[in-house]
Every structure is written in C-alpha cells, then in structure tokens.
Coordinates of C-alpha atoms in Angstrom, one line a residue:
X1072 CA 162.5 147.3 325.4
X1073 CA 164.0 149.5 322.9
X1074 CA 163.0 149.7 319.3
X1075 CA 163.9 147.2 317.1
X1076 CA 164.3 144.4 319.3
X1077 CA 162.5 141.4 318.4
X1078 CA 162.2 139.0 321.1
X1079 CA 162.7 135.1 320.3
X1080 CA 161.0 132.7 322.1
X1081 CA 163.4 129.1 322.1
X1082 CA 164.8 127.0 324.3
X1083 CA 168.6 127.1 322.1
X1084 CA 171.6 127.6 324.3
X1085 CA 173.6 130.8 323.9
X1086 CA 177.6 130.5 321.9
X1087 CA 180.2 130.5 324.9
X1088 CA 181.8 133.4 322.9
X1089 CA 180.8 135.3 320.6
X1090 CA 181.7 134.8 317.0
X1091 CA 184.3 135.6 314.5
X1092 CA 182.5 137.8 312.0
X1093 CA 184.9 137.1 309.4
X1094 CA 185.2 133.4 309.8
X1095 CA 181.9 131.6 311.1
X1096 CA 179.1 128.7 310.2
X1097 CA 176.0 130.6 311.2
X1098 CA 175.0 129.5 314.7
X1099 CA 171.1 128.3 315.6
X1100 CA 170.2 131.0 317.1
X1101 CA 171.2 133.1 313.7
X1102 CA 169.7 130.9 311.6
X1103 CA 166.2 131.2 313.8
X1104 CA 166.4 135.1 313.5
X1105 CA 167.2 135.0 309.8
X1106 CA 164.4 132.7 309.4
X1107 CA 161.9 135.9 310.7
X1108 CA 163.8 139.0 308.5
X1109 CA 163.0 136.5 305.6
X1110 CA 159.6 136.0 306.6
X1111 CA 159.8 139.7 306.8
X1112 CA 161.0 140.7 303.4
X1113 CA 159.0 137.9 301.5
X1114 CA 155.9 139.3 302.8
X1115 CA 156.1 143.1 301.9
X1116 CA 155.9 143.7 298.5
X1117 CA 157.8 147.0 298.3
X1118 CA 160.5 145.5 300.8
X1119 CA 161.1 142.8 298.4
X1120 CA 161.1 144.0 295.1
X1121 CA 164.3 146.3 296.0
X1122 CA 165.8 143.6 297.9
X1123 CA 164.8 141.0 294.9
X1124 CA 167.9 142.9 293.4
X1125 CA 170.3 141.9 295.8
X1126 CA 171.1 143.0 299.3
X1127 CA 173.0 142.0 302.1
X1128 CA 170.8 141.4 305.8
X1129 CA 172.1 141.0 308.7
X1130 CA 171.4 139.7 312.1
X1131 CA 172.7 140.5 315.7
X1132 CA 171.2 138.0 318.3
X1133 CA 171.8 140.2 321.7
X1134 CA 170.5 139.6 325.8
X1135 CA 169.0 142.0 327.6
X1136 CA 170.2 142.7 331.4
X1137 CA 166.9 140.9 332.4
X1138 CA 167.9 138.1 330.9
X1139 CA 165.7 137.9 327.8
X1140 CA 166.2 136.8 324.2
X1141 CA 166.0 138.9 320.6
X1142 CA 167.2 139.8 317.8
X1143 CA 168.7 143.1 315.7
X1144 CA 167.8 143.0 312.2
X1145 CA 169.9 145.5 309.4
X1146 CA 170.8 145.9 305.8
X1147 CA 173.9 147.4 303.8
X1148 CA 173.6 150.6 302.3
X1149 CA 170.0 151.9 301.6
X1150 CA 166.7 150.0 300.7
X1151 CA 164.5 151.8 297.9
X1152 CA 166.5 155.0 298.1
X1153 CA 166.2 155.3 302.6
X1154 CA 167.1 154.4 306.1
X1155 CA 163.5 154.3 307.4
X1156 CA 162.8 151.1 308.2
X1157 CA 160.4 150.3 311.2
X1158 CA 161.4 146.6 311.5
X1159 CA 165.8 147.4 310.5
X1160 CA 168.2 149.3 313.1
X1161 CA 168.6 152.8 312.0
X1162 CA 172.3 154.0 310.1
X1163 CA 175.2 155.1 312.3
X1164 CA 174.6 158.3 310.6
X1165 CA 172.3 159.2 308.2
X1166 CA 173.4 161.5 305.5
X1167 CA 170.0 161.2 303.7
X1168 CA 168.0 164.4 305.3
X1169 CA 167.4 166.3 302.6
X1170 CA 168.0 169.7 304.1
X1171 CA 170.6 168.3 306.2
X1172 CA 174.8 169.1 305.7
X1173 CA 175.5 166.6 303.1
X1174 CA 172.6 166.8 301.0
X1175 CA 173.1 170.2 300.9
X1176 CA 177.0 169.9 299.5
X1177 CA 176.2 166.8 297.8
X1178 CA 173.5 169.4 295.6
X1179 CA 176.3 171.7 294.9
X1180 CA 178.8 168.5 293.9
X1181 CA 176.0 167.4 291.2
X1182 CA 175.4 170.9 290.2
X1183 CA 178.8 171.0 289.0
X1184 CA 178.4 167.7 287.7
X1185 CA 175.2 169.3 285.1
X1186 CA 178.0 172.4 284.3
X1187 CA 180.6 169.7 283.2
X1188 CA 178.0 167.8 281.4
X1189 CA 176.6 171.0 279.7
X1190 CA 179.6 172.8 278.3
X1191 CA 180.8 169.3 277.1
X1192 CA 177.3 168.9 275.0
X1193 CA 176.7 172.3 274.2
X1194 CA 177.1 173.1 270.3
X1195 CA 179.8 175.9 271.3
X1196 CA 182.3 172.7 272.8
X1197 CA 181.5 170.7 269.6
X1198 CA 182.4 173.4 266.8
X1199 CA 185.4 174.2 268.6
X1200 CA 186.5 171.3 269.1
X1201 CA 185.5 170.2 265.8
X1202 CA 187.7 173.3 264.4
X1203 CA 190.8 172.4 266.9
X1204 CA 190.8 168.8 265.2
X1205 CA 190.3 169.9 261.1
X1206 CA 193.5 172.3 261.8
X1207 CA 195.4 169.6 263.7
X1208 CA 194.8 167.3 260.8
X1209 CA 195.6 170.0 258.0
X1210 CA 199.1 170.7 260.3
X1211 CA 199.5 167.3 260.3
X1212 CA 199.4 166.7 256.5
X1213 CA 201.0 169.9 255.8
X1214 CA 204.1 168.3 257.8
X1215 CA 203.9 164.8 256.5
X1216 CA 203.6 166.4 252.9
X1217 CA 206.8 167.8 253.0
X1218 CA 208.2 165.5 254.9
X1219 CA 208.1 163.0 251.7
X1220 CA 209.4 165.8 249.7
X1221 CA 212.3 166.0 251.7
X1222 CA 212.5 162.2 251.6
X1223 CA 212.6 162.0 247.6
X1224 CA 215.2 165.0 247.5
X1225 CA 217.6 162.9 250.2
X1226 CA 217.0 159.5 248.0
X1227 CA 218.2 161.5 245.0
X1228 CA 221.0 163.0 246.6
X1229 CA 222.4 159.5 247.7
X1230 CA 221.4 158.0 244.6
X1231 CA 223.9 160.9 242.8
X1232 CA 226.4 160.5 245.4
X1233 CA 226.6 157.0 244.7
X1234 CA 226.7 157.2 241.2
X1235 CA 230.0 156.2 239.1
X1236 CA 230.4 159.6 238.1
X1237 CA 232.5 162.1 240.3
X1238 CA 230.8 165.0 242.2
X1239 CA 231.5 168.5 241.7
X1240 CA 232.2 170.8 244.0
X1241 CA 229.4 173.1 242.8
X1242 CA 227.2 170.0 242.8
X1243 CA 228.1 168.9 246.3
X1244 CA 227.6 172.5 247.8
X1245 CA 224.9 172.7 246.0
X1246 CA 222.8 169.4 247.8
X1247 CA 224.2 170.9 251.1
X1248 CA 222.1 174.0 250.8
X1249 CA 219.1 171.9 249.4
X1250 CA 219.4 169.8 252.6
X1251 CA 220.1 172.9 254.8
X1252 CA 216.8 175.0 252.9
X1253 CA 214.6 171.9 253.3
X1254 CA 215.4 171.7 257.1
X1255 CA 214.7 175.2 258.0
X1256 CA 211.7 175.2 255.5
X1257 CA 210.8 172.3 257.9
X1258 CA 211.0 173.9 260.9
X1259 CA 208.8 176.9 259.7
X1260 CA 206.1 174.6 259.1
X1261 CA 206.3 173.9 262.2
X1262 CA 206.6 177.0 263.7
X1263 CA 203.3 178.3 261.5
X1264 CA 201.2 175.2 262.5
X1265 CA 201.4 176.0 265.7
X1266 CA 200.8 179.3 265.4
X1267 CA 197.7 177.8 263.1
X1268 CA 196.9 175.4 265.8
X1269 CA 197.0 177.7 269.0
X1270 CA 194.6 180.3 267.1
X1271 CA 192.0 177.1 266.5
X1272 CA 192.0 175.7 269.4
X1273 CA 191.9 179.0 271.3
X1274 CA 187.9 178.6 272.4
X1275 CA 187.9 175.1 272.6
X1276 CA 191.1 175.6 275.2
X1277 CA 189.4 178.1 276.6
X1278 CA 186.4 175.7 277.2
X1279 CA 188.6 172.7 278.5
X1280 CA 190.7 175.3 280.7
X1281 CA 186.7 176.0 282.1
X1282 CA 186.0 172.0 282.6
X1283 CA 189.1 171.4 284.1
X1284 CA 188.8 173.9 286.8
X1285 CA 185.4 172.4 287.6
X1286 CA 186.7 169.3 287.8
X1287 CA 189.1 170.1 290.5
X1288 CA 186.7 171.8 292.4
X1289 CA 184.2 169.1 292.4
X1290 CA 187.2 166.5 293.3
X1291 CA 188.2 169.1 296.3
X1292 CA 184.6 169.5 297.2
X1293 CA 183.9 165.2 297.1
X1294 CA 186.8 164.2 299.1
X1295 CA 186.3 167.1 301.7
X1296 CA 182.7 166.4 301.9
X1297 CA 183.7 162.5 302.3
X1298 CA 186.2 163.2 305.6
X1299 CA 183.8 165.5 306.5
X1300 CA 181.0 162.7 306.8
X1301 CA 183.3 159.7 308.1
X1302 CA 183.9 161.8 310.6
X1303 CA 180.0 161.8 311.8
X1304 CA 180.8 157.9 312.3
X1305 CA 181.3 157.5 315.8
X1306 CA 181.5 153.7 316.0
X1307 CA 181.1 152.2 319.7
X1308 CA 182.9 148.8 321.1
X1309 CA 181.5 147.0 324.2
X1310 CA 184.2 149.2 326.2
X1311 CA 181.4 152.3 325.6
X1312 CA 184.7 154.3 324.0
X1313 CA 184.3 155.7 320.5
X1314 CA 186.2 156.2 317.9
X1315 CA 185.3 158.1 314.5
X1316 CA 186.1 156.0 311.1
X1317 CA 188.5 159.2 310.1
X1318 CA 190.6 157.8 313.3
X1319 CA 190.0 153.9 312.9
X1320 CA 191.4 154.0 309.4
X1321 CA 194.3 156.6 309.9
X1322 CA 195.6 153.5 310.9
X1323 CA 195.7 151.5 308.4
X1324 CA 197.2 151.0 304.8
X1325 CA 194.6 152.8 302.9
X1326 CA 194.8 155.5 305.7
X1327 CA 191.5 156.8 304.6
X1328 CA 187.5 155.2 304.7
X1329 CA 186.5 153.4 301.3
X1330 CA 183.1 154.7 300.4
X1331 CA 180.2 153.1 302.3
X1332 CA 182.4 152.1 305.4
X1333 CA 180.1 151.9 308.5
X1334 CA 176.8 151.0 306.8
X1335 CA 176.9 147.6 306.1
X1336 CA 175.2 145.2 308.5
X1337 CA 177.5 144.3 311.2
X1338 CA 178.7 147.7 312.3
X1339 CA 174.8 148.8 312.4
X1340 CA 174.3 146.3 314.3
X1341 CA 177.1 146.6 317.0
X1342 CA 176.1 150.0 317.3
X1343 CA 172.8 150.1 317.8
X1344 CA 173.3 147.2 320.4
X1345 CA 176.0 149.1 322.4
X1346 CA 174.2 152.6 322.3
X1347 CA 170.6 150.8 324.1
X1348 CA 172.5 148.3 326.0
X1349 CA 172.4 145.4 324.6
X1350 CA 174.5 142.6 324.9
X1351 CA 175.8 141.0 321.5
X1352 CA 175.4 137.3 321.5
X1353 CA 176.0 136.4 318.1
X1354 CA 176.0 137.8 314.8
X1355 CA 175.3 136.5 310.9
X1356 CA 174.8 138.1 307.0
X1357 CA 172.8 136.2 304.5
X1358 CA 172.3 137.5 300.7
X1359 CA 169.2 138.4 299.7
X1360 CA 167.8 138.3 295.6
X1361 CA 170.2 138.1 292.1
X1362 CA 174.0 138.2 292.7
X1363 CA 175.6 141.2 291.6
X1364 CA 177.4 141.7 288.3
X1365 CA 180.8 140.1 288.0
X1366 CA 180.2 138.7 291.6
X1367 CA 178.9 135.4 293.0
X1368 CA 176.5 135.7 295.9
X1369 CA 173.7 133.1 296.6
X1370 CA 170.0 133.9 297.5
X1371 CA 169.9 132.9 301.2
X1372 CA 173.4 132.0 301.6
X1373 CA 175.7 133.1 304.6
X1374 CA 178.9 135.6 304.1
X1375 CA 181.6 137.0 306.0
X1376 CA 181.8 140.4 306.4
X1377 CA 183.7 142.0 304.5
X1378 CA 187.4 143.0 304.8
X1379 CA 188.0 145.6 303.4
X1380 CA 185.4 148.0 305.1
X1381 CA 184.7 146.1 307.8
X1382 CA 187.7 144.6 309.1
X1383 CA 188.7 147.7 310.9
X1384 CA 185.8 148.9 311.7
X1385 CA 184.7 145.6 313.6
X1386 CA 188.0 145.1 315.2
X1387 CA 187.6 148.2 317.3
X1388 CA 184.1 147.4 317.6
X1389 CA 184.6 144.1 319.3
X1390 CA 187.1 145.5 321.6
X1391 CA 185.9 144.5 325.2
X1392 CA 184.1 141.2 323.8
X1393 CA 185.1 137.5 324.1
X1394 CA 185.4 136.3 320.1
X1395 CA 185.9 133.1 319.4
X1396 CA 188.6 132.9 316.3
X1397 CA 187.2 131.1 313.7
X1398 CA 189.0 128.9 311.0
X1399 CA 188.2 127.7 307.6
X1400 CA 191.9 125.4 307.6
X1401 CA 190.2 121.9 307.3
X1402 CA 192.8 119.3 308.8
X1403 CA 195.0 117.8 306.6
X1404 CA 194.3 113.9 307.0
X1405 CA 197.0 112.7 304.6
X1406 CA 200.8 112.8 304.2
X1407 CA 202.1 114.4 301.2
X1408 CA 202.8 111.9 298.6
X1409 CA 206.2 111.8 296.1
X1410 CA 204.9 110.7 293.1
X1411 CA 208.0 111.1 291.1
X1412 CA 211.5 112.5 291.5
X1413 CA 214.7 112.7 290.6
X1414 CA 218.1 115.4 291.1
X1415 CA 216.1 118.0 289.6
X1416 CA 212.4 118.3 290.5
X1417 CA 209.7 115.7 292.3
X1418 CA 205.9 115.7 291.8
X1419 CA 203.9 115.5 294.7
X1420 CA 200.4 115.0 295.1
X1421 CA 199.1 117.6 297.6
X1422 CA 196.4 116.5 300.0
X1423 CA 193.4 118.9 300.4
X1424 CA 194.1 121.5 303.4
X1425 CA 197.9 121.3 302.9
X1426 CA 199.6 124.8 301.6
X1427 CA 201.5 125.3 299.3
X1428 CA 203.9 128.0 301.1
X1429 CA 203.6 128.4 304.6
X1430 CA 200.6 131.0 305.5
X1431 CA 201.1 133.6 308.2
X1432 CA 198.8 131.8 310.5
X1433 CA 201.5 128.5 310.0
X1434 CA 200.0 125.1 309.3
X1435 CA 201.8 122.2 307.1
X1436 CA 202.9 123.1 303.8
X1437 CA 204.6 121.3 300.2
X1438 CA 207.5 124.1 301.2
X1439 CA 208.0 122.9 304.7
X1440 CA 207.4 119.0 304.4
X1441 CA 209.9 118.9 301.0
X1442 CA 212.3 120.7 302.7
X1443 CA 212.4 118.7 305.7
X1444 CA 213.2 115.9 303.6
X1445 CA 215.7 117.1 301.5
X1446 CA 217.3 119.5 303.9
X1447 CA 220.1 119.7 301.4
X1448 CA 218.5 121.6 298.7
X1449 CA 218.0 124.8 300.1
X1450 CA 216.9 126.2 296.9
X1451 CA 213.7 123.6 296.7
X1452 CA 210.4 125.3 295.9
X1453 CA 207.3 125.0 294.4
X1454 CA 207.0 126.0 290.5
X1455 CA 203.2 126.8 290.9
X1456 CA 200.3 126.6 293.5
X1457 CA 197.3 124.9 294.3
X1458 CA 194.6 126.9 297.0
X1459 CA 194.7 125.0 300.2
X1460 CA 191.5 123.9 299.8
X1461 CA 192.7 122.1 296.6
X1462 CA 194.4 118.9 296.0
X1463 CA 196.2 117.2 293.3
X1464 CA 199.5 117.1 291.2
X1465 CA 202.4 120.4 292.1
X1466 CA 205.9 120.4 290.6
X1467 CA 208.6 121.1 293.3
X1468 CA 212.0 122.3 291.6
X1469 CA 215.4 121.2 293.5
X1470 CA 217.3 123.9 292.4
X1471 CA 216.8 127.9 291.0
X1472 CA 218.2 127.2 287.1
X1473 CA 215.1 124.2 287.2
X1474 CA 212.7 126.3 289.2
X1475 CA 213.3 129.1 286.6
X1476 CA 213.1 126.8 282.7
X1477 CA 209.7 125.3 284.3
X1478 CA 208.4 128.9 285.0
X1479 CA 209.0 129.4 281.6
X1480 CA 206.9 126.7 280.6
X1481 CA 204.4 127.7 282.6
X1482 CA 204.4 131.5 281.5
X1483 CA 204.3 130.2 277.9
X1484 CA 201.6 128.0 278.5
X1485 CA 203.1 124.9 277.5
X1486 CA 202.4 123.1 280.7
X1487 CA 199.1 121.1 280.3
X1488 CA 197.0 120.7 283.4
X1489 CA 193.9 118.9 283.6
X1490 CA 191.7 119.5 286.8
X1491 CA 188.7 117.1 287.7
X1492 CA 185.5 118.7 289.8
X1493 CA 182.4 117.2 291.6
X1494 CA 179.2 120.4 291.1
X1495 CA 177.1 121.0 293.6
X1496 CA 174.6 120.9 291.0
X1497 CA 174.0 120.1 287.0
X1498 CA 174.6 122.9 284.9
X1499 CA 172.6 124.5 282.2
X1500 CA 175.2 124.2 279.7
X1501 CA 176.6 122.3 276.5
X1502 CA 178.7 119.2 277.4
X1503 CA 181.9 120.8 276.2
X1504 CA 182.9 124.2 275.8
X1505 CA 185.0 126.8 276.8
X1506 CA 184.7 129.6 279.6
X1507 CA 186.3 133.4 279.6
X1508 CA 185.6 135.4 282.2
X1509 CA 188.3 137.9 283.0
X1510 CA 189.1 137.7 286.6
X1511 CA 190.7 140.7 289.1
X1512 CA 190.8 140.7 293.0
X1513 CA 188.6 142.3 295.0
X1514 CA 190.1 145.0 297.1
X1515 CA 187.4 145.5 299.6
X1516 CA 186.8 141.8 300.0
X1517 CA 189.9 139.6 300.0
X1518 CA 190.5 136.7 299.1
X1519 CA 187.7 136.8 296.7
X1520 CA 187.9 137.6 292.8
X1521 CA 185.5 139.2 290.4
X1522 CA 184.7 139.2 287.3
X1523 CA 185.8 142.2 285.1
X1524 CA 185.3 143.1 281.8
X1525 CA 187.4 146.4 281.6
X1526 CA 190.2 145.5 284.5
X1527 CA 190.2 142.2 284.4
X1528 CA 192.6 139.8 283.6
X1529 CA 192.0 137.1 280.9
X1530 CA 190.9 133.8 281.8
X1531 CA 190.1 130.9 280.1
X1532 CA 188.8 127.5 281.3
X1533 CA 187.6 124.7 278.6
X1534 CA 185.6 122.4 280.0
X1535 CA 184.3 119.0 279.8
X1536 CA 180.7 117.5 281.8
X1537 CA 181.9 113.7 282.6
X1538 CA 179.0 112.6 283.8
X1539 CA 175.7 113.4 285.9
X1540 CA 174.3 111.3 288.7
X1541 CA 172.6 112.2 291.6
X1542 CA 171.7 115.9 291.5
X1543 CA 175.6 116.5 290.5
X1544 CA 177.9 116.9 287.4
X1545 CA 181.9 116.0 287.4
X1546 CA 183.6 118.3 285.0
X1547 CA 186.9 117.6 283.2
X1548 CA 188.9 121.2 283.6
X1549 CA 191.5 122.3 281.7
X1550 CA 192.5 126.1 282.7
X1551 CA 194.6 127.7 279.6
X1552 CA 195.8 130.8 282.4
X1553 CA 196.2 130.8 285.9
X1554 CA 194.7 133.4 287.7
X1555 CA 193.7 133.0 290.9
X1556 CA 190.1 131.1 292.0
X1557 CA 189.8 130.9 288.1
X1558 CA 188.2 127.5 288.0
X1559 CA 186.3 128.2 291.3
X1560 CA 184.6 131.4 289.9
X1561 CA 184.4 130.1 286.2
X1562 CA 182.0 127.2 287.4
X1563 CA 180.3 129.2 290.1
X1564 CA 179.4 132.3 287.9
X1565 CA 176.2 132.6 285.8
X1566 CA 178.7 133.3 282.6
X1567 CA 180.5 130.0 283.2
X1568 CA 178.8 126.8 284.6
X1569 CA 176.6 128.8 286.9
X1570 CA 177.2 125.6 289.0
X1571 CA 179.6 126.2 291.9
X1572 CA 181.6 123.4 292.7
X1573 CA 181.0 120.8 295.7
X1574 CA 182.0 122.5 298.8
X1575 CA 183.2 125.7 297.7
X1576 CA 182.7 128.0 301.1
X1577 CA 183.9 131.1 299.3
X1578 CA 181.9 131.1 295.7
X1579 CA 179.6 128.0 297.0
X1580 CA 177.5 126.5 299.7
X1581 CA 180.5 125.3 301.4
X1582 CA 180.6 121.9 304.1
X1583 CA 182.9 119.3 303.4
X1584 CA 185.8 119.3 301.6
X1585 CA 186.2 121.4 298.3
X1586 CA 185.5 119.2 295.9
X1587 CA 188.2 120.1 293.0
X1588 CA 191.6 117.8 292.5
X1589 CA 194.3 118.3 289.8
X1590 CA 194.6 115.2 288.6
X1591 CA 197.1 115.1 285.8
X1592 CA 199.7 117.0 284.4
X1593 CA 202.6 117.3 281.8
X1594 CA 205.4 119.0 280.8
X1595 CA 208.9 118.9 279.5
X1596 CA 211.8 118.1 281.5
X1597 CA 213.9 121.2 281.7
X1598 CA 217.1 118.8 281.6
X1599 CA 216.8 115.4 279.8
X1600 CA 213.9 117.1 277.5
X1601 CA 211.4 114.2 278.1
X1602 CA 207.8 115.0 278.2
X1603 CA 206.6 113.7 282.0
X1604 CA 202.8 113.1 282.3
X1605 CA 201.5 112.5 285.7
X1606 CA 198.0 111.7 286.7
X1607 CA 196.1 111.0 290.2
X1608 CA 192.7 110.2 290.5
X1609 CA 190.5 112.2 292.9
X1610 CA 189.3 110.3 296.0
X1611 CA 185.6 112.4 295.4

C-alpha cells in the first residue's frame, strides 16, 4: 500500500458516481473517514493547537485495484509553518525547502522588503521629509497670504468703480496696472516656491525616487517568482494527462493563479490518488477550530470547495471520472401567489425555491410565471429580489416609468421591509438591537459574502428576538440596506446574532428549508400616492 492510505474496515456501499465537489451532502463513507482525521487531530497536541485556529481538512475515500477500502487525508495551506505530516498527503509541490528555488528568491523578495522598511524609518527619511512638508506649508501660506491681499485690492477696486462718483482716466489706468502688478507678483511667488520647494525636497525625492525603484523590483521579482512556481503545479486527472496551473488558468477570466491555488484539500488529494493509483471514490472538507475573521465557518461542519481556486483546478482534475452533478435548488412545492395587483404593479408572495429571475441553470421564476400571465406587459419585472432559498413578499412593476419611481424608493430607503427568521439556536444577545457589519463578496468563493471593515459595504439589520422555545429563537428582521446574504451573514456571524438561521446550507448547518420569510412590507404607490402595506405569515 502506498503511504498515506488508511484502510477502512465497513460494510457501507460505494456512491455510483462520484461526487460533485462543489455541491454535495457528505456521503457515509466521508463522514466515517472524517470521523478518524478528527480522532487524529484531537489527540495530538501540537496538531491541534494550530488547527484549533481554523483549518480546512479534507478527505478522499479511494479503492485500490484489489479491491480494498481507505481513505486520503489533507489540509489547506500549511500546518504549524510545514508540509510534513506523516498521517496528511504531501503538497503538489512544496515550495517550503529552505535551500530550495523559492526560498531562495523569496529571501531576496524580503530582503528588499527590510530596505523599504529601513530607509522609510531611518532618521535621514524623517528630517527630509519633515523639511519637504515645513517648506510646502510656508509656500502654501506665502501664496494664500497674498492671495487675500489681492482679494482686498479687487473688493476695493469694485467698491470705487461702483461708487456715485465718475472714474478718471488716470484712476482707471491706474487699478489696471495694480491688477496687472498683483498678477505677475503672483506668479513669481509661484515660480520661487517651487524653486523653494524642489531645493527641500531634493533628499527626501531622492529617497522616495530610491523606495520606488525597490518597489518595482520587488513587484517584478513577486509576480515572476509566483508564475515561476505555479508552473511547478503539474495537476493530474484520472486520464493520467497533466496540466500545469499556469495552463489551467490561462483559460480563464482571471487568466492567471490566485495565491495558494493547488494546496487546498481536494486538489492534494486527487493528486496524490492519481499519481499511486488510486481510484477516487468520494470526496469531503470539514472546518476545523474558530472561524476566520469576517467569515463564517463552523467547527466540524462540511464545505464546498471553493470556486475561485478550485473550480478550475478540479474541473481538469475530474476529467476522465463519472461526477454526479449536485444541486442545492430545493423543489418549489407551491404556486406563486398574487396577493395584490392592479394596472401598475402586483405583490406576490414568493414560495421558497422559486427565483426571482431565471438562473442560468433555468428553473421556475417570479419573471417567468408573471409574464406568462400577463403576456401583455412586456415591460413586467421585479423591483427587488429575494435569494431562492427565501420566501415572502416581492413587488412586480407592470411597466418601466413604475419599475423606475419604486426603485427610487427603494434606493432612498423609504420602503419598509420586515423579515421574520426561525435560529438554529438562541443567541447570546439583547432582545432588541441593531446589527452593522459591512458586507463585500468574496471573489475566490462565490456566492458567499464577508465581512469587511475597510472594503465593505455598509449594512445594517435591527433586530427583534420574538420568542424562544425549543433550543430556537424567531427574530423580527428589519434590514435598513440591501446587500446581498445581509440578514443571512448578520445572524450567522459572531458580530451579529452569532446564531445562523434554521437551514442556512451556506452560513449554517443547512437541511430543510431556509428558514427566513419576508413577511410584510410597505411603500408608496408611485401613482395614486397611497401607502400599501402587505403582510404574509411564514408557514415555519
């Protein structure tokens, strides 16, 4: 057997295919695998205090061509500071050698990085640029000094020109050569504060010119070094062909690897299965410790892989397998329901697993189903959106001058919306309150949000705890913005409710139906002016 195969000893049948890493409900042959890695990590010390701070683990439950049963085991990234793990599949490649290529550059890149870091602290830096600034400000005031002269010899000019008594013509000429000697006087200020400013800031210049040549030889050295090592990553699919990441990305949008593509779990594992001869079987990532900053991850809970490094890697990867395509779409059960409408707009109340455009994978939508029944408004479209996991209240506009005077509202915020949600949990919290986490997608890992305080967007929730029965809370939510997952990741997060809500398979626990409804709403008419209020109960 090769290293790092773990045999496992049941009697559970094998998946008929194998599964969609992206999309999948951990099968029982995963979940008996994971079981051992967490016996694993909770019983080495070492092992668990780094992964106590949150890691990713992965496992890839593979045959062997004499028919016998085990499992790979892997992590993301590194675990305290290496790859050497007896009981984890090695890296694809592993740049951590310390007299090996990149170690070797990567010294030279962080030399350059104490250079930059020493001429910006050294005293020489600071008293230049210290000198640079005191002349900049005396240029400055210089300027702005005579600048209010010239002002006070303009007023008075006007004021005599408007005065009842006639001007001269000596007087006249006169305010023209003022005017004319207080412009050019102007303009040699000018022209001696910047010969003031260039002789201050000559060292400090001189310095900057320094730094930003180091800079873009450090940027020149980092991205040659990065193609350099992606180009080490010669990723396998069950085909045996290969393929380097520098080639798997050139085709796509981003054209180029993101940092850290090809070590998380799954392409480790599909590697290291492919190379020995293994035969994948199936494949699942569980979180391990605390959830990182501005993210929500659960301790033991089950995740995709992600999209934005993995997507591509793992599609040329499971080249030559049989994957079964997974879906989240839960089946929508019941029709849309009208609950108002007139020649202008309706107000329907959206069943959970309905969209509310049509997706690029089809299924039912608001759009579609509205327009088949009033296939003379060709114009009819939803003023805002509910997820498709959501359900509740969604104003449909018949026409684009009503579509546009509710967008308004909405963008002004005069549209009050009030969303009821069933916790998977009680939260630690006061019984009212109000949440703001600023929110921004994640670009490696769509469709999921983060939390951002210096490039995210703000978002505010107030909320309401209803009640507590059970083990659960219902919460009263009333979002004053709209961004995206807002309420999902403001109950979910440990700054918010910390409490995700019932359901939730991308900030939650998932199974079942999401568990959040928007139950009533109100506005303004855009045409009669009457303020419509609308509520539905949840059926949770």
């Amino acid at each position: 057997m090769p290293p790092f195969f773990h045999p496992l000893q049941t009697d559970l049948p094998r998946p008929a295919k194998f599964n969609d890493p992206f999309c999948y409900e951990p099968h029982p042959l995963c979940l008996l695998a994971a079981k051992e890695v967490q016996e694993y990590i909770a019983n080495d010390d070492r092992l668990r205090a780094d992964a106590d701070r949150g890691k990713m683990f992965g496992v890839l439950v593979v045959g062997t061509d004499d028919g016998r049963l085990g499992y790979l085991a892997a992590f993301s990234g590194l675990l305290y500071g290496t790859n050497d793990h007896a009981f984890f599949v090695p890296p694809v490649y592993d740049a951590t050698h310390p007299d090996g290529y990149f170690k070797t550059h990567e010294a030279e890149i962080t030399d350059i990085n104490r250079r930059i870091a020493s001429l910006l602290g050294s005293e020489r830096y600071r008293e230049a640029a210290a000198e640079r600034d005191a002349c900049l400000r005396a240029v400055a005031g210089e300027e702005d000094a005579y600048r209010r002269i010239m002002a006070e010899a303009k007023a008075a000019r006007d004021a005599r020109r408007r005065s009842p008594q006639p001007l001269t013509a000596e007087e006249e000429a006169a305010m023209i050569r003022e005017s004319q000697h207080q412009k050019a006087e102007l303009r040699r200020i000018r022209q001696r504060g910047r010969a003031r400013l260039e002789a201050a800031g000559r060292d400090a210049g001189a310095l900057d010119a320094e730094i930003a040549e180091l800079k873009a030889r450090r940027r020149q050295m980092s991205d040659a070094l990065q193609r350099w090592l992606f180009s080490q990553y010669s990723m396998l699919n069950a085909r045996s062909e290969s393929r380097s990441l520098v080639a798997i990305f050139a085709e796509t949008p981003q054209r180029v690897p993101p940092s850290g593509a090809g070590d998380c779990c799954a392409p480790k594992l599909l590697q290291y299965a492919y190379a020995n001869g293994l035969r994948p079987v199936c494949m699942a990532e569980f979180w391990w410790g605390r959830s990182p900053e501005g993210e929500v991850r659960h301790h033991l809970h089950y995740y995709p892989a992600c999209r934005g490094k993995c997507l591509p890697i793992l599609t040329y990867m499971l080249q030559g397998l049989e994957v079964a395509r997974g879906s989240y779409e839960a089946a929508v059960t019941q029709p849309l329901e009208v609950v108002y409408e007139d020649g202008w707009l309706a107000v329907v109340n959206k069943p959970a697993g309905m969209k509310t455009v049509p997706g690029r994978d089809g299924g039912t939508s608001v759009l579609e189903d509205m327009r088949r029944r009033h296939p003379d408004k060709p114009q009819l479209t939803p003023v805002h959106r509910l997820d498709m996991d959501t359900s509740g209240l969604i104003i449909v506009a018949f026409d684009a001058e009503t579509y546009k005077k509710l967008q308004a509202q909405f963008l002004n915020r005069e549209v009050r919306k009030r969303y009821v949600a069933l916790l998977d949990g009680v939260p630690d919290c006061p019984v009212h309150g109000e949440i703001s986490l600023p929110l921004r997608p994640d670009p490696l890992d769509r469709p999921y949000q983060k939390v951002d305080f210096v490039n995210g967007k703000e978002a505010v929730t107030e909320y309401l705890i209803l009640e507590t029965a059970h083990g659960r809370a219902r919460a009263a939510l009333f979002p004053r913005t709209g961004r995206t997952h807002q309420l999902r990741l403001h109950c979910a997060h440990a700054g918010g409710l910390g409490t995700p809500i019932l359901g939730d398979r991308l900030y939650g626990h998932g199974g079942g139906r999401l568990c959040l409804h928007a139950e009533a709403l109100t506005f303004v008419h855009p045409v009669t002016g009457k303020e419509m209020k609308f509520e539905r109960k949840a059926e949770f």
